[in-house]
XYZ file of C-alpha atoms in Angstrom:
770
model
C -13.405 -4.131 3.346
C -12.514 -0.533 3.870
C -10.494 0.492 6.775
C -13.197 3.087 7.876
C -15.620 0.103 8.105
C -13.034 -1.913 10.098
C -12.078 0.914 12.564
C -12.521 -1.657 15.346
C -9.529 -3.567 13.889
C -7.239 -0.780 13.489
C -5.251 -1.702 16.602
C -3.760 -4.422 14.359
C -3.782 -2.421 11.164
C -3.247 1.271 10.549
C -2.386 2.199 14.139
C -0.458 -1.102 14.098
C -0.206 -3.893 16.516
C 2.744 -3.776 18.875
C 5.273 -6.497 19.305
C 6.557 -7.772 22.656
C 10.204 -7.940 23.338
C 9.999 -11.758 23.059
C 8.318 -11.501 19.622
C 11.073 -9.248 18.305
C 13.663 -11.693 19.405
C 11.846 -14.658 17.883
C 11.663 -12.921 14.501
C 15.463 -13.209 14.128
C 15.861 -16.676 15.413
C 16.534 -19.494 13.114
C 14.271 -22.687 12.990
C 11.106 -23.889 11.509
C 8.285 -21.387 10.680
C 4.856 -22.314 9.669
C 3.429 -19.614 7.572
C -0.080 -19.831 6.200
C -0.151 -23.462 5.465
C 3.480 -24.030 4.701
C 6.524 -25.158 6.520
C 9.384 -22.566 6.048
C 12.878 -23.122 7.443
C 14.786 -19.926 8.155
C 18.351 -20.972 7.634
C 21.553 -19.447 6.274
C 22.652 -22.549 4.355
C 24.051 -22.272 0.937
C 24.343 -25.028 -1.676
C 27.904 -25.719 -0.692
C 26.810 -26.193 3.019
C 24.059 -28.733 2.119
C 26.358 -31.429 0.970
C 27.354 -32.514 4.503
C 23.959 -31.792 5.920
C 23.054 -35.432 7.074
C 26.282 -35.865 8.942
C 25.978 -32.499 10.545
C 22.320 -33.258 11.718
C 23.395 -36.465 13.235
C 26.147 -34.886 15.251
C 23.649 -31.949 16.138
C 21.020 -34.429 17.342
C 23.391 -35.954 19.740
C 24.531 -32.522 21.040
C 20.915 -31.357 21.320
C 19.922 -34.528 23.271
C 22.725 -33.802 25.860
C 21.868 -30.131 26.038
C 18.316 -30.840 26.563
C 19.071 -32.965 29.593
C 21.363 -30.243 30.945
C 18.917 -27.542 30.089
C 16.003 -29.419 31.770
C 18.049 -29.637 34.988
C 19.261 -26.062 34.732
C 15.669 -24.777 34.137
C 14.144 -26.863 36.958
C 16.805 -25.466 39.425
C 16.286 -21.868 38.087
C 12.502 -22.233 38.381
C 12.752 -23.479 42.016
C 15.084 -20.569 42.851
C 12.787 -18.096 41.165
C 9.840 -19.257 43.036
C 11.712 -19.114 46.294
C 12.767 -15.540 45.478
C 9.266 -14.598 44.468
C 7.913 -15.922 47.863
C 10.550 -13.938 49.638
C 10.113 -10.700 47.678
C 6.269 -10.704 47.191
C 4.909 -7.383 48.366
C 2.919 -7.609 51.647
C -0.342 -5.402 51.590
C -0.854 -3.283 54.662
C -4.270 -2.383 55.907
C -4.962 1.407 55.749
C -7.496 2.751 58.336
C -10.289 0.599 59.526
C -9.824 -1.477 62.744
C -6.385 -2.849 61.981
C -4.516 0.214 60.584
C -0.942 -0.834 59.680
C -1.439 -4.495 60.090
C -0.793 -6.910 57.140
C -3.695 -8.214 55.219
C -4.372 -11.971 55.542
C -4.953 -14.139 52.623
C -7.240 -15.821 52.360
C -9.752 -14.466 54.685
C -13.318 -15.530 55.508
C -16.167 -13.040 55.034
C -19.907 -13.996 54.673
C -19.046 -17.613 54.404
C -16.812 -17.100 51.437
C -13.025 -17.142 51.217
C -11.185 -14.250 49.481
C -7.625 -14.538 48.080
C -7.418 -10.850 47.279
C -8.800 -7.578 48.301
C -12.495 -7.052 47.639
C -15.110 -4.378 47.460
C -17.954 -6.794 48.605
C -19.964 -5.417 51.448
C -19.314 -1.681 50.555
C -21.396 0.715 48.744
C -18.511 2.934 47.721
C -16.695 0.314 45.902
C -13.542 0.714 47.946
C -11.210 -2.393 48.251
C -10.528 -3.878 51.692
C -9.052 -6.892 53.392
C -9.285 -8.646 56.806
C -6.125 -8.991 58.840
C -7.150 -12.294 60.326
C -8.590 -15.304 58.781
C -12.307 -14.979 60.262
C -13.634 -11.495 59.713
C -16.868 -12.174 61.499
C -15.014 -13.496 64.666
C -12.397 -10.945 64.925
C -13.785 -7.972 63.032
C -10.137 -6.728 62.174
C -10.074 -5.042 58.774
C -8.524 -2.155 56.753
C -8.513 -0.599 53.345
C -6.124 -1.939 50.627
C -5.898 1.488 49.013
C -6.039 5.110 49.901
C -9.105 7.100 49.026
C -7.038 8.903 46.138
C -6.180 5.420 44.753
C -9.721 4.155 45.037
C -11.150 7.233 43.163
C -8.521 6.753 40.374
C -9.244 3.085 40.068
C -13.026 3.575 39.937
C -12.464 6.391 37.302
C -10.387 4.082 35.088
C -12.833 1.301 35.458
C -15.664 3.668 34.328
C -13.422 4.916 31.395
C -12.928 1.296 30.512
C -16.636 0.620 30.415
C -17.278 3.579 28.191
C -14.512 2.528 25.873
C -15.949 -1.022 25.529
C -19.412 0.573 24.757
C -17.784 2.629 22.066
C -15.803 -0.247 20.605
C -18.975 -2.421 20.583
C -21.002 -0.015 18.583
C -18.010 0.665 16.292
C -17.382 -3.065 15.499
C -21.039 -4.080 15.176
C -22.282 -1.267 13.003
C -21.527 -0.383 9.390
C -23.452 2.830 9.240
C -21.605 6.095 9.402
C -24.034 7.715 11.809
C -23.574 4.803 14.262
C -19.797 5.037 13.940
C -19.939 8.720 14.877
C -21.990 7.881 17.972
C -19.303 5.293 18.845
C -16.528 7.934 18.597
C -18.533 10.122 20.979
C -18.111 7.429 23.661
C -14.459 6.946 22.709
C -14.016 10.790 23.065
C -15.592 10.631 26.516
C -13.218 7.743 27.564
C -10.296 9.624 26.156
C -11.170 12.556 28.355
C -10.942 10.197 31.226
C -7.316 9.417 30.267
C -7.999 5.854 28.801
C -4.987 5.102 26.766
C -6.560 3.073 24.035
C -9.413 5.451 23.578
C -6.774 8.305 23.397
C -5.035 6.310 20.694
C -8.223 5.770 18.575
C -9.450 9.448 18.966
C -5.991 10.859 18.056
C -5.742 9.009 14.946
C -9.446 9.871 14.057
C -8.573 13.556 14.686
C -5.536 13.334 12.530
C -7.320 11.681 9.502
C -10.792 13.279 9.965
C -12.336 9.647 10.396
C -15.833 10.247 11.849
C -14.505 13.182 13.815
C -13.645 16.640 12.381
C -10.156 16.826 11.385
C -8.052 18.779 14.043
C -4.280 18.292 13.694
C -3.413 20.380 16.710
C -5.686 18.427 18.994
C -4.402 15.176 17.722
C -0.813 16.386 18.201
C -1.587 17.210 21.902
C -2.990 13.775 22.345
C -0.006 12.149 20.775
C 2.308 13.992 22.980
C 0.335 12.859 26.076
C 0.405 9.309 24.829
C 4.244 9.656 24.221
C 4.706 10.708 27.752
C 2.818 7.534 28.907
C 5.157 5.421 26.641
C 2.756 4.471 23.906
C 4.528 3.297 20.790
C 1.586 4.374 18.732
C 1.915 7.886 20.057
C 5.545 7.936 19.461
C 5.305 6.712 15.871
C 2.488 9.279 15.156
C 4.479 12.143 16.768
C 7.470 11.171 14.626
C 5.144 11.432 11.572
C 4.109 14.826 12.514
C 7.669 15.971 12.845
C 8.608 14.232 9.535
C 5.820 15.934 7.552
C 5.727 19.198 9.420
C 2.083 19.032 10.299
C 1.167 21.037 13.347
C 4.910 21.422 14.274
C 8.001 22.781 12.628
C 9.494 20.026 10.485
C 12.517 18.156 12.129
C 13.777 14.990 10.679
C 16.056 14.415 13.719
C 13.078 14.577 16.122
C 11.024 12.287 13.758
C 13.885 9.697 13.769
C 14.055 9.763 17.582
C 10.250 9.217 17.904
C 10.204 6.465 15.145
C 13.026 4.582 16.836
C 11.254 4.609 20.170
C 7.973 3.549 18.577
C 9.857 0.651 16.858
C 11.557 -0.362 20.136
C 8.031 -0.500 21.590
C 7.142 -3.033 18.830
C 5.057 -0.760 16.514
C 4.990 -2.345 13.020
C 4.491 0.937 11.120
C 7.538 2.527 12.924
C 9.661 -0.484 11.804
C 8.291 -0.183 8.335
C 9.183 3.501 8.242
C 12.726 3.023 9.437
C 13.149 0.152 6.991
C 12.303 2.603 4.155
C 14.526 5.420 5.637
C 17.594 3.101 6.031
C 16.899 1.673 2.437
C 16.509 4.983 0.692
C 18.981 6.967 3.062
C 16.478 9.474 4.312
C 17.750 11.272 7.401
C 20.215 8.506 7.987
C 23.107 6.830 6.509
C 21.909 4.356 3.851
C 22.243 0.751 5.207
C 20.760 -2.186 3.382
C 21.483 -4.452 6.336
C 19.609 -2.059 8.868
C 16.685 -1.955 6.205
C 16.600 -5.619 5.921
C 16.313 -6.064 9.814
C 13.311 -3.736 9.979
C 11.515 -4.936 6.806
C 12.085 -8.690 7.760
C 10.530 -8.176 11.102
C 7.271 -6.626 9.562
C 7.289 -9.112 6.708
C 7.115 -12.062 9.210
C 4.020 -10.678 10.750
C 2.352 -9.818 7.418
C 3.190 -13.342 6.080
C 1.898 -14.966 9.329
C -1.579 -13.197 8.732
C -1.964 -14.381 5.266
C -4.845 -16.977 5.197
C -5.544 -19.775 2.750
C -8.070 -17.636 0.972
C -5.259 -14.994 0.522
C -5.341 -11.482 1.730
C -7.302 -8.261 0.799
C -6.286 -6.860 -2.533
C -4.367 -3.704 -2.482
C -5.774 -1.184 -4.812
C -3.087 1.339 -6.076
C -4.733 4.279 -7.911
C -2.708 7.240 -9.106
C -4.271 10.608 -9.055
C -2.129 12.035 -11.722
C -2.789 9.328 -14.316
C -6.546 9.649 -13.641
C -6.470 13.358 -14.383
C -4.167 13.129 -17.364
C -5.836 9.974 -18.861
C -9.594 10.287 -17.853
C -10.469 7.390 -20.169
C -7.920 5.159 -18.742
C -9.365 2.395 -16.288
C -8.318 2.964 -12.735
C -9.040 -0.514 -11.774
C -12.233 0.443 -9.998
C -15.580 -0.984 -10.945
C -18.387 1.375 -11.751
C -21.635 0.952 -9.602
C -23.532 0.399 -12.939
C -21.104 -2.288 -13.914
C -21.472 -4.113 -10.579
C -25.304 -3.848 -10.736
C -25.119 -5.325 -14.285
C -23.002 -8.354 -12.982
C -25.491 -8.692 -10.025
C -28.360 -8.843 -12.466
C -26.556 -11.503 -14.579
C -25.855 -13.553 -11.559
C -29.504 -13.446 -10.296
C -30.521 -14.556 -13.791
C -28.183 -17.579 -13.334
C -25.004 -16.645 -15.112
C -22.418 -18.872 -13.501
C -19.442 -16.805 -14.530
C -21.020 -13.601 -13.032
C -21.638 -15.491 -9.777
C -18.019 -17.013 -9.497
C -16.659 -13.518 -10.329
C -18.788 -11.675 -7.826
C -17.949 -14.305 -5.288
C -14.162 -13.794 -5.702
C -14.614 -9.998 -5.703
C -16.593 -10.156 -2.313
C -14.059 -12.706 -0.841
C -10.922 -10.695 -1.407
C -12.415 -7.107 -1.691
C -10.891 -4.527 -3.922
C -11.786 -2.645 -7.149
C -14.154 -0.577 -5.203
C -15.977 -3.462 -3.711
C -15.994 -4.238 0.064
C -14.982 -7.482 1.430
C -18.024 -9.378 2.317
C -17.824 -13.260 3.082
C -21.530 -13.678 3.458
C -22.161 -12.439 -0.028
C -19.144 -14.349 -1.348
C -20.479 -17.544 0.170
C -23.900 -17.078 -1.363
C -22.500 -16.484 -4.871
C -20.257 -19.316 -4.693
C -23.086 -21.592 -3.451
C -25.280 -20.584 -6.415
C -22.443 -21.471 -8.850
C -21.471 -24.680 -7.213
C -25.132 -25.924 -7.306
C -24.947 -25.206 -11.037
C -21.873 -27.517 -11.236
C -19.065 -24.932 -11.421
C -15.807 -26.454 -10.325
C -14.253 -23.115 -9.460
C -17.080 -22.181 -7.068
C -16.724 -25.557 -5.465
C -12.996 -25.258 -4.923
C -13.547 -21.538 -3.302
C -16.227 -22.980 -1.125
C -13.710 -25.599 0.006
C -11.186 -22.808 0.687
C -13.866 -20.877 2.798
C -14.742 -24.102 4.909
C -10.999 -24.983 5.308
C -10.341 -21.480 6.595
C -13.449 -20.768 8.685
C -14.934 -17.430 9.514
C -17.879 -15.657 11.116
C -20.027 -16.648 8.272
C -18.675 -20.165 7.318
C -17.899 -22.472 10.151
C -14.478 -24.353 9.958
C -15.039 -27.928 8.686
C -12.266 -29.938 7.086
C -14.631 -32.708 6.206
C -16.984 -30.284 4.173
C -13.927 -28.505 2.738
C -12.599 -31.895 1.656
C -15.839 -32.894 -0.140
C -15.708 -29.605 -2.251
C -12.114 -29.947 -3.009
C -12.580 -33.541 -4.299
C -15.454 -32.652 -6.427
C -13.501 -29.718 -7.886
C -10.368 -31.749 -8.306
C -12.138 -34.652 -10.060
C -13.359 -32.039 -12.609
C -9.581 -30.981 -13.048
C -9.924 -27.709 -11.301
C -6.368 -26.505 -10.248
C -7.837 -24.656 -7.173
C -9.502 -27.863 -5.941
C -6.334 -29.840 -6.654
C -4.407 -27.358 -4.584
C -6.865 -27.643 -1.801
C -6.620 -31.430 -1.847
C -2.908 -31.209 -1.661
C -3.022 -29.105 1.438
C -5.410 -31.618 3.078
C -2.956 -34.446 2.380
C -0.050 -32.367 3.510
C -1.443 -31.243 6.834
C -3.856 -34.226 7.520
C -6.971 -32.168 7.370
C -9.805 -34.613 7.144
C -7.509 -37.293 5.815
C -4.323 -39.114 6.867
C -1.063 -37.282 6.161
C 0.183 -38.460 2.689
C 3.066 -36.441 1.171
C 3.026 -38.399 -2.036
C -0.628 -37.454 -2.828
C 0.067 -33.905 -1.638
C 2.918 -33.594 -4.068
C 0.977 -35.133 -6.862
C -1.971 -32.768 -6.441
C 0.287 -29.692 -6.131
C 2.062 -30.756 -9.312
C -1.213 -31.028 -11.224
C -2.232 -27.477 -9.908
C 1.170 -26.045 -10.785
C 1.056 -27.526 -14.271
C -2.099 -25.410 -14.969
C -0.427 -22.294 -13.690
C -2.350 -22.082 -10.227
C -0.220 -19.984 -7.898
C -1.110 -21.831 -4.660
C 0.043 -25.069 -6.331
C 3.406 -23.543 -7.406
C 3.891 -22.044 -3.904
C 3.412 -25.206 -2.086
C 5.441 -27.321 -4.510
C 8.320 -24.949 -3.996
C 7.727 -25.240 -0.141
C 7.909 -29.020 -0.411
C 11.222 -28.882 -2.461
C 12.636 -26.322 -0.085
C 11.856 -28.390 2.990
C 12.365 -31.783 1.526
C 8.833 -32.928 2.339
C 7.854 -35.948 0.207
C 10.800 -35.190 -2.114
C 14.580 -34.713 -1.822
C 15.585 -31.118 -1.005
C 16.139 -29.115 -4.089
C 16.602 -25.465 -3.759
C 16.886 -24.746 -7.406
C 13.343 -26.388 -7.961
C 12.022 -24.405 -4.844
C 13.419 -21.143 -6.388
C 11.882 -22.052 -9.746
C 8.427 -22.534 -8.257
C 8.647 -19.605 -5.860
C 9.423 -17.360 -8.921
C 6.413 -18.767 -10.892
C 4.174 -18.116 -7.935
C 5.578 -14.475 -7.524
C 4.823 -13.757 -11.129
C 1.215 -14.477 -10.216
C 1.493 -11.948 -7.413
C 1.398 -14.510 -4.435
C 2.552 -12.516 -1.453
C 4.021 -15.765 0.313
C 6.124 -16.416 -2.895
C 7.657 -12.903 -2.450
C 8.195 -13.783 1.316
C 9.977 -16.939 0.606
C 12.105 -15.557 -2.191
C 12.997 -12.699 0.070
C 14.134 -15.372 2.814
C 16.225 -17.266 0.191
C 18.058 -14.043 -0.907
C 18.442 -12.759 2.642
C 20.129 -15.906 3.862
C 21.724 -16.888 0.418
C 19.970 -20.337 0.331
C 19.972 -21.677 -3.148
C 21.028 -18.368 -4.551
C 23.924 -15.928 -4.044
C 23.028 -13.707 -0.996
C 21.654 -10.351 -2.044
C 20.596 -7.858 0.609
C 19.272 -5.491 -2.060
C 16.995 -8.074 -3.660
C 15.803 -9.319 -0.264
C 14.843 -5.823 0.921
C 12.925 -5.106 -2.262
C 11.029 -8.411 -1.797
C 10.333 -7.830 2.004
C 9.219 -4.339 1.138
C 6.802 -5.709 -1.257
C 5.364 -8.043 1.399
C 5.180 -5.375 3.944
C 3.074 -3.101 1.528
C 0.582 -5.888 1.412
C -0.216 -5.609 5.163
C -3.595 -4.429 6.494
C -2.523 -0.844 6.697
C -2.479 -0.695 2.841
C -6.287 -0.435 3.031
C -5.658 3.181 3.952
C -4.845 3.789 0.369
C -8.524 3.237 -0.548
C -9.702 5.269 2.427
C -7.496 8.215 1.199
C -8.656 7.764 -2.335
C -12.330 7.996 -1.293
C -11.610 10.932 0.781
C -10.178 12.734 -2.076
C -13.059 11.753 -4.408
C -15.521 13.076 -1.705
C -13.705 16.429 -1.916
C -11.749 16.167 1.483
C -8.310 16.813 0.236
C -6.987 17.671 3.659
C -7.916 14.198 5.030
C -6.776 12.523 1.840
C -3.208 14.207 1.866
C -2.538 13.421 5.510
C -3.367 9.831 4.911
C -1.193 9.624 1.749
C 1.627 11.354 3.681
C 1.698 8.700 6.301
C 1.622 5.958 3.721
C 4.354 7.871 1.831
C 6.468 7.764 4.974
C 6.066 3.968 4.964
C 7.493 3.980 1.513
C 4.422 3.471 -0.785
C 5.464 4.999 -4.070
C 1.810 5.539 -5.233
C 1.135 7.400 -1.889
C 4.143 9.644 -2.453
C 3.160 10.530 -5.983
C -0.479 11.045 -4.784
C 0.558 13.353 -1.881
C 2.832 15.326 -4.284
C -0.036 15.645 -6.784
C -2.528 17.050 -4.255
C 0.205 19.513 -2.997
C 1.155 20.306 -6.560
C -2.640 21.195 -7.323
C -2.662 23.414 -4.185
C -5.805 21.449 -2.950
C -4.689 20.994 0.658
C -5.375 23.984 2.700
C -3.690 22.485 5.832
C -0.283 23.130 4.125
C 0.745 26.849 3.801
C 0.782 28.122 0.165
C 4.586 28.770 0.353
C 5.269 25.254 1.588
C 3.235 23.266 -1.113
C 5.800 23.289 -3.981
C 8.772 22.463 -1.722
C 6.937 19.529 -0.167
C 5.480 18.275 -3.440
C 9.180 18.467 -4.827
C 10.280 16.258 -1.894
C 7.670 13.519 -2.555
C 8.076 13.749 -6.421
C 11.647 13.096 -5.665
C 11.019 9.992 -3.495
C 8.432 8.608 -5.923
C 10.931 9.158 -8.873
C 13.620 7.298 -7.003
C 11.330 4.309 -6.893
C 10.965 4.298 -10.653
C 7.780 6.371 -11.267
C 8.261 8.136 -14.748
C 5.664 10.973 -14.228
C 7.422 11.941 -10.845
C 10.742 12.023 -12.718
C 9.305 14.348 -15.490
C 7.716 16.499 -12.618
C 11.146 16.904 -11.100
C 12.514 18.190 -14.460
C 9.531 20.535 -14.754
C 9.986 21.798 -11.162
C 13.693 22.696 -11.879
C 12.820 24.042 -15.221
C 10.194 26.505 -14.119
C 11.580 27.063 -10.565
C 8.804 25.517 -8.603
C 9.831 24.946 -4.983
C 13.434 25.541 -6.034
C 15.698 27.762 -7.963
C 15.542 27.507 -11.869
C 18.122 25.046 -12.840
C 18.056 24.008 -16.490
C 20.955 21.745 -16.134
C 19.260 19.607 -13.371
C 15.991 19.651 -15.275
C 17.983 18.327 -18.293
C 19.408 15.490 -16.078
C 15.950 14.485 -14.979
C 14.555 14.542 -18.475
C 17.426 12.427 -19.696
C 16.909 9.825 -16.971
C 13.322 9.620 -17.801
C 14.032 9.205 -21.432
C 16.906 6.661 -21.044
C 15.366 4.623 -17.995
C 11.593 4.665 -18.787
C 11.670 5.646 -22.508
C 9.109 8.587 -21.814
C 7.981 10.373 -24.959
C 7.227 13.524 -22.849
C 10.840 13.572 -21.634
C 12.194 13.156 -25.021
C 10.087 16.022 -26.449
C 11.312 18.185 -23.536
C 14.903 17.310 -24.366
C 14.226 18.216 -28.003
C 12.958 21.435 -26.880
C 16.005 22.203 -24.523
C 18.411 21.326 -27.427
C 16.398 23.526 -29.690
C 16.596 26.551 -27.260
C 19.946 25.719 -25.952
C 18.674 25.550 -22.327
C 21.074 23.782 -19.872
C 22.848 22.370 -22.914
C 24.679 23.655 -26.091
C 22.103 24.609 -28.838
C 21.829 21.779 -31.462
C 19.050 21.808 -33.969
C 20.188 18.319 -35.166
C 19.931 16.719 -31.719
C 16.691 18.583 -31.258
C 15.287 16.855 -34.381
C 16.610 13.499 -33.258
C 14.795 13.767 -29.865
C 11.549 14.948 -31.488
C 11.597 11.999 -33.786
C 12.289 9.565 -30.890
C 9.369 11.119 -29.108
C 7.052 10.436 -32.010
C 8.300 6.881 -32.210
C 7.745 6.301 -28.514
C 4.168 7.365 -28.352
C 1.451 7.971 -30.999
C 0.068 10.682 -28.966
C 3.264 12.653 -29.537
C 3.074 12.548 -33.246
C 1.013 15.894 -33.711
C 2.976 18.072 -31.300
C 6.124 16.664 -32.758
C 4.964 17.441 -36.310
C 4.361 21.145 -35.305
C 7.722 21.170 -33.470
C 9.519 19.880 -36.570
C 7.687 22.524 -38.921
C 8.867 25.253 -36.494
C 12.255 23.696 -36.466
C 12.382 23.602 -40.266
C 11.449 27.339 -40.568
C 14.087 28.226 -38.001
C 16.725 26.075 -39.697
C 15.826 27.784 -43.174
C 16.008 31.184 -41.709
C 19.410 30.432 -39.982
C 20.705 29.086 -43.351
C 19.660 32.126 -45.204
C 21.143 34.375 -42.497
C 24.370 32.578 -42.910
C 24.749 33.000 -46.554
C 24.978 36.235 -48.686
C 22.160 36.251 -51.206
C 23.747 38.879 -53.544
C 26.944 36.718 -53.716
C 24.941 33.750 -54.706
C 23.083 35.601 -57.633
C 26.265 37.341 -58.786
C 27.852 33.796 -59.194
C 24.863 32.483 -61.175
C 25.372 32.668 -65.040
C 21.792 32.360 -66.442
C 22.955 32.170 -70.177
C 25.160 29.185 -69.215
C 22.478 27.640 -66.996
C 19.230 27.958 -69.295
C 20.742 28.909 -72.542
C 21.309 32.277 -74.594
C 17.526 32.717 -75.116
C 16.294 31.956 -71.579
C 14.530 35.318 -71.395
C 12.271 34.501 -74.295
C 11.348 31.154 -72.713
C 10.478 32.751 -69.499
C 8.210 35.511 -71.144
C 6.520 32.711 -73.041
C 5.698 30.786 -69.940
C 4.397 33.837 -68.190
C 2.175 34.748 -71.142
C 0.593 31.146 -71.184
C 0.037 31.203 -67.464
C -1.814 34.736 -67.807
C -3.947 33.423 -70.570
C -4.967 30.383 -68.662
C -6.036 32.477 -65.661
C -8.074 34.958 -67.896
C -9.867 32.031 -69.632
C -10.718 30.301 -66.368
C -12.185 33.531 -64.728
C -14.498 34.148 -67.820
C -15.948 30.584 -67.562
C -16.746 31.244 -64.027
C -18.659 34.368 -64.644
C -20.693 32.696 -67.365
C -21.548 29.678 -65.104
C -23.212 31.797 -62.271
C -26.449 33.031 -63.934
C -27.157 29.530 -65.338
C -26.931 28.039 -62.008
C -29.217 30.582 -60.533
C -31.830 29.784 -63.131
C -31.938 26.071 -62.214
C -32.288 26.705 -58.631
C -35.739 25.572 -57.264
C -38.283 28.239 -56.008
C -38.333 28.769 -52.250
C -41.555 29.895 -50.662
C -41.210 33.367 -49.204
C -41.443 33.565 -45.412
C -42.435 36.526 -43.338
C -39.457 38.218 -41.813
C -39.149 37.920 -38.152
C -40.295 40.816 -35.982
C -37.418 43.336 -35.410
C -37.734 43.477 -31.729
C -38.465 39.796 -31.014
C -36.269 38.633 -28.079
C -33.794 35.929 -28.752
C -34.965 32.232 -28.142
């Protein structure tokens, strides 16, 4: 499901949900975590520490019991003390105006035979809040306002703004039509004009990206500044992005860092992710793996906790540069015609097509929106035809529950059993989950382990993941970190996000492996990039395909700040092609160079070659052949790029940035031809040219007269060599004359044998061309 169609959920996605201070503390605490159907212990124990684990736990239990008793007494005392202080310090409302001006409000008070424990607007047409200063209003008629007229007006205005905002959000969430979403944003605009914070956040992002509102960077910047003054973490993060990318403001990495930091302190997940990437890559800050680990782990914890049994949405990474340079190469997107063909097959009863379309709609991706209703229908058709895979996925959907499919452990169990009996690994894994957590059946770790092993043996990633989790936590088996590591690695090869998360935790704490901050950060980064905000990649791609390069480049730039390599290269590509008018012409190449550099540092070969090109031709920087040579060499050595090898051959041939060496040039040309079949033709032409140059250079270096003066023809060919030469020339001349005569004799004979062709009228001289 695209992010544009889920605009109502963006508070927890692109614009990011915020974390409370308590949540941020919890993320770093050790203890048991339950993540998407698995128990995971966050501990820093290594293998050497686990030997005395049982003794340690027995001592710890005694300590914990005594501590719990003390803590319970302390907490009760503290609680009583806090309640007493709260009673003493609770603010007393004083009546304003009315018949009891300055007197304290009395709660509760009786009005119209109803008790009120707080101020009310009942009985007043203007909606202004009031209270009684004695218990019985009817008897004493003593009352006053709880707020000034100004406060009352402000409260009513905010209530009106909230009502408008809720109307807009309701339309936005319930409609899938673009026209309706535009209507929704008109309500949000109205609420934003009334200073409604959430409405301002929605509208500011819509103006920034051009989502259902006309893109206006300046207006979005003003709203972000207003939100920042109010302390909005979303506004702070967005303002940091504007300063980082130089959109609507003069670029300032120092200001960007300040705003990102405030956004992160406010709990904004995207701000944490950006800071994680900056500390990892050393952008604007000193490189610090441990700081990067802190930020990435916090975001990864929340991404992992959102992963359901059915998995998450599929992240579609499409490179614009690859699409342009290799038009025939599949981008991973399914053509509309192909989808219709599969739908036709599914309607005709093709079970494989039904299962394939069901999975496609369940997870979304490849140009298909997430749609649980259609997924359920396709799986149902295939299950009725006896397909075990469809049965297992129906079990998953019932186990998870959604708006379309009601949660039912009993129904899920039935489908899992049917699929497992047919040997389906998805069904076996689902049955293992049921026994592990007691969903519809009593908890039975032995049976859970058995079914997970069966699923893992068939290569099913969920089975491998859960098996690794059981070995890690010692559930139903003896704790074995090596076995856990093995199964987590297998699941990660299948791309399971929780496998990456668990491996990251093990490397971060040094559990079962040598602690490696660098490995942990890379794994956590992978998890973070699978969060809901990754849906913006497809939104940006669709904007670019629709011809809105300005909207696409802004979206890619924000994702690039978050560390998405594909977004960095796509943003650089759009800037390189000068398709984004919001960026000044003089700034396009320097900014493109910056993002090519970031993408290259993450291992993208094309970006590395582009860096070489920019330094070679002087795009966005001074011409620097030596730096260009370094980039080409890195691409050649690290990624074995044929293009880089060819460029190195050319630079050796011309002596650019390196000493001229025709032999090394030929060597690099040959390597390029071996690395890629596409390079063989240009390499052949380059070698021909190199051969001519080498020959001319050789001739230039030797003296031809001296060579001929040293040759003795009598000694070389014999004393009568001139007679032999004249005879050869005479024979060649005779042969040529005889051949020419035979040709002249053959022409009239051939003409005589030609069939007659009926004569046609010549075309009119002045007939216009057809």
